[in-house]
C-alpha positions in Angstrom: -17.1 -4.6 -13.7 -13.5 -6.0 -14.3 -14.6 -9.5 -15.1 -12.0 -9.4 -18.3 -9.2 -8.8 -15.6 -7.3 -11.7 -13.9 -9.0 -13.1 -10.9 -7.3 -12.1 -7.2 -7.8 -14.7 -4.6 -5.7 -15.5 -1.2 -2.4 -17.4 -1.4 -5.0 -20.2 -0.1 -7.4 -20.0 -3.1 -10.2 -18.6 -0.9 -11.8 -15.3 -1.9 -10.1 -12.0 -0.9 -11.5 -10.6 2.4 -12.1 -7.0 2.0 -13.7 -4.5 4.8 -15.4 -1.4 3.6 -16.0 1.3 6.5 -18.2 4.6 5.9 -20.8 6.4 8.3 -23.1 6.5 5.1 -24.7 3.3 5.0 -26.2 3.7 0.9 -22.3 4.1 0.7 -21.4 1.4 2.2 -24.1 -1.0 0.6 -23.2 0.4 -2.7 -19.4 -0.5 -2.5 -20.2 -4.0 -0.5 -22.4 -5.0 -4.1 -19.4 -3.9 -6.2 -16.8 -5.3 -4.1 -19.2 -8.9 -3.9 -19.4 -8.6 -8.0 -15.3 -9.1 -8.0 -16.1 -12.5 -5.7 -14.6 -10.9 -2.8 -16.1 -11.6 0.8 -17.3 -8.2 2.2 -17.8 -6.8 5.3 -18.7 -3.4 6.6 -18.8 -1.0 9.5 -20.1 2.4 10.2 -17.9 3.6 12.8 -14.2 3.7 13.8 -14.6 1.7 16.5 -16.8 -1.0 15.1 -14.0 -1.0 12.2 -11.2 -2.1 14.5 -13.5 -4.8 16.1 -14.4 -6.0 12.8 -10.9 -5.9 11.8 -9.6 -8.4 14.5 -12.1 -11.0 13.5 -12.7 -10.7 9.8 -8.9 -10.4 9.3 -9.2 -8.3 6.3 -7.0 -8.2 2.8 -7.6 -4.8 2.5 -9.6 -2.0 4.0 -11.9 0.9 2.2 -11.8 3.4 5.0 -13.4 6.7 5.2 -11.3 9.5 6.7 -14.0 11.5 8.2 -16.3 9.9 11.0 -17.9 10.6 13.9 -16.8 8.8 16.8 -13.1 7.6 15.2 -11.5 9.2 12.1 -9.7 7.0 9.6 -6.5 8.4 10.5 -7.3 7.3 13.9 -8.6 3.8 12.6 -4.8 3.5 10.6 -3.1 4.3 13.4 -4.7 2.1 16.0 -4.4 -0.9 13.3 -0.9 -0.1 12.8 0.2 0.1 16.5 -1.5 -3.5 16.8 1.1 -4.7 14.2 -1.2 -5.0 11.4 0.3 -4.0 7.9 -3.2 -4.8 5.9 -3.6 -2.0 3.1 -6.0 0.7 3.1 -7.4 2.7 0.5 -8.7 6.4 1.9 -12.2 7.6 1.0 -11.9 11.1 1.4 -14.3 14.5 0.6 -11.0 16.5 0.7 -9.2 17.4 -2.3 -6.4 19.6 -1.3 -3.1 17.8 -2.1 -2.2 18.5 1.3 -5.0 16.2 2.7 -4.4 13.4 0.1 -0.8 13.2 1.0 -1.2 13.2 4.8 -3.5 10.2 4.4 -0.4 8.6 2.8 2.4 9.5 4.7 0.0 8.4 8.1 0.6 4.6 6.5 -2.2 4.7 4.0 -1.6 3.1 0.5 -3.9 4.8 -1.5 -7.0 7.1 -1.8 -9.8 8.1 -3.8 -12.1 11.4 -3.5 -15.6 11.7 -3.3 -17.8 11.5 -5.4 -16.1 8.5 -7.1 -16.8 5.6 -9.4 -16.8 2.1 -8.4 -14.6 1.2 -11.0 -12.0 3.3 -9.6 -12.4 1.7 -6.4 -11.9 -1.3 -7.4 -9.2 -0.7 -9.6 -7.1 1.0 -6.9 -7.7 -1.9 -4.4 -6.8 -4.6 -7.2 -3.5 -2.3 -7.4 -2.5 -2.2 -3.6 -4.1 -6.1 -3.3 -1.3 -6.7 -6.0 1.3 -5.0 -3.9 0.7 -7.3 -1.1 1.6 -10.3 -2.6 -1.9 -11.8 -3.2 -0.9 -11.9 -6.9 2.2 -13.6 -8.8 5.1 -11.2 -10.1 4.7 -10.3 -13.6 8.1 -12.0 -14.2 9.7 -15.1 -13.7 12.2 -13.3 -11.1 10.9 -13.8 -7.5 14.2 -13.5 -5.8 16.0 -10.0 -5.9 19.3 -9.1 -4.4 21.6 -6.0 -3.4 24.4 -7.2 -1.2 23.3 -8.6 1.8 19.2 -7.7 1.0 16.9 -9.8 -0.4 13.5 -9.4 -1.5 11.0 -12.3 -2.4 8.6 -11.0 -4.7 6.4 -14.1 -3.8 6.4 -14.5 -0.3 6.8 -10.6 0.5 9.9 -11.4 3.0 12.6 -9.0 2.8 15.8 -9.9 4.7 19.1 -8.3 5.4 22.1 -9.9 7.0 19.7 -12.7 8.4 17.5 -10.0 9.9 13.8 -10.4 8.5 12.6 -6.5 7.9 8.7 -5.8 7.9 7.4 -3.2 5.0 4.5 -1.8 4.4 2.7 -2.6 1.1 3.7 1.0 -0.4 7.8 0.6 1.4 7.6 -3.0 -0.3 6.4 -1.7 -3.6 9.1 1.2 -3.4 11.9 -0.9 -2.6 11.4 -3.6 -4.9 11.5 -0.7 -8.0 14.4 0.7 -6.8 16.4 -3.4 -6.2 14.8 -4.2 -9.9 16.9 -0.9 -11.0 20.1 -1.5 -9.0 22.7 1.6 -9.8 20.4 3.3 -11.8 19.2 7.1 -10.7 15.4 7.3 -10.4 13.6 10.5 -9.9 11.2 11.7 -7.7 8.7 11.7 -10.9 9.6 8.2 -12.0 9.1 6.8 -8.2 5.8 8.7 -8.0 4.3 7.1 -11.4 5.7 3.8 -10.6 4.6 3.0 -7.3 1.6 5.5 -6.5 0.6 5.4 -10.3 -0.2 8.9 -10.3 1.7 12.7 -9.1 0.7 14.9 -6.5 0.7 17.9 -8.2 4.3 18.2 -8.0 4.2 17.4 -4.3 7.0 15.1 -4.1 7.7 15.2 -0.6 5.9 11.5 0.0 8.7 10.0 -1.9 11.1 11.9 0.9 9.2 10.4 3.5 9.0 7.0 2.2 13.1 6.7 1.3 13.4 8.1 4.7 11.4 5.2 6.2 13.1 2.7 4.1 16.4 3.8 5.4 15.4 3.5 9.0 14.4 -0.1 8.3 17.1 -1.4 5.7 19.9 0.7 6.5 20.1 2.1 10.0 23.1 0.8 12.1 24.7 -0.8 8.9 26.5 0.1 5.1 24.1 2.0 3.2 22.7 1.1 0.3 20.1 3.8 -0.3 21.7 6.7 -1.9 20.6 9.9 -2.8 22.2 11.9 -5.9 21.3 15.5 -5.1 19.2 17.1 -7.7 18.6 14.2 -9.6 17.1 11.1 -7.4 17.6 8.2 -5.4 19.2 4.8 -5.9 20.3 1.7 -4.4 23.4 -0.3 -4.8 25.9 -2.8 -2.9 29.3 -1.3 -1.2 32.5 -1.0 -3.5 
């Protein structure tokens, strides 16, 4: 399926671990087969509660998570994972195709989504993209440390530090901050950010960018000299204080 693409493995060289969650066994069996063809280790779960239990034991590198499940829906599963401190990237599966539903999944802390019916190739491609964001693949250039004033971002270890304090970011927050820092003092439009960070747009729904900028501000700028700036009517940029 994607054998011509670079192999993605855990930092210790072992296969990536993927947890696929859906209450339709035929679908999880199909997903598991496709994921194992990538050389990845796969576990499956058929309910939200089972997903939480398997996630604790298996410690996956990514989740493929159905939103609509009978006992505990995907949004609730993700919320409990985030409350427990897990930053594991999540690819949502959903039969809903409304823009609002798509954005809701991402703003709840998910990293991407595919709508049913979907192709297995698309699931693999989107999983590879979010896994690369979390540091399981080396950066595609020689620069591993980005700096803006007292803020540093390590592209290899995914550590973000400001003024000596380590800052925890989700995979999408990290990718957004990296894009801004790679373009220091350059104003980036919402369309540019959507295209670079999410790889596609939301039919004009750009509020997800505003939301993630606000998340970054709370983590990066709260109580400090602001580095993130809004240029009204144009976009956003990061720059060191004058």
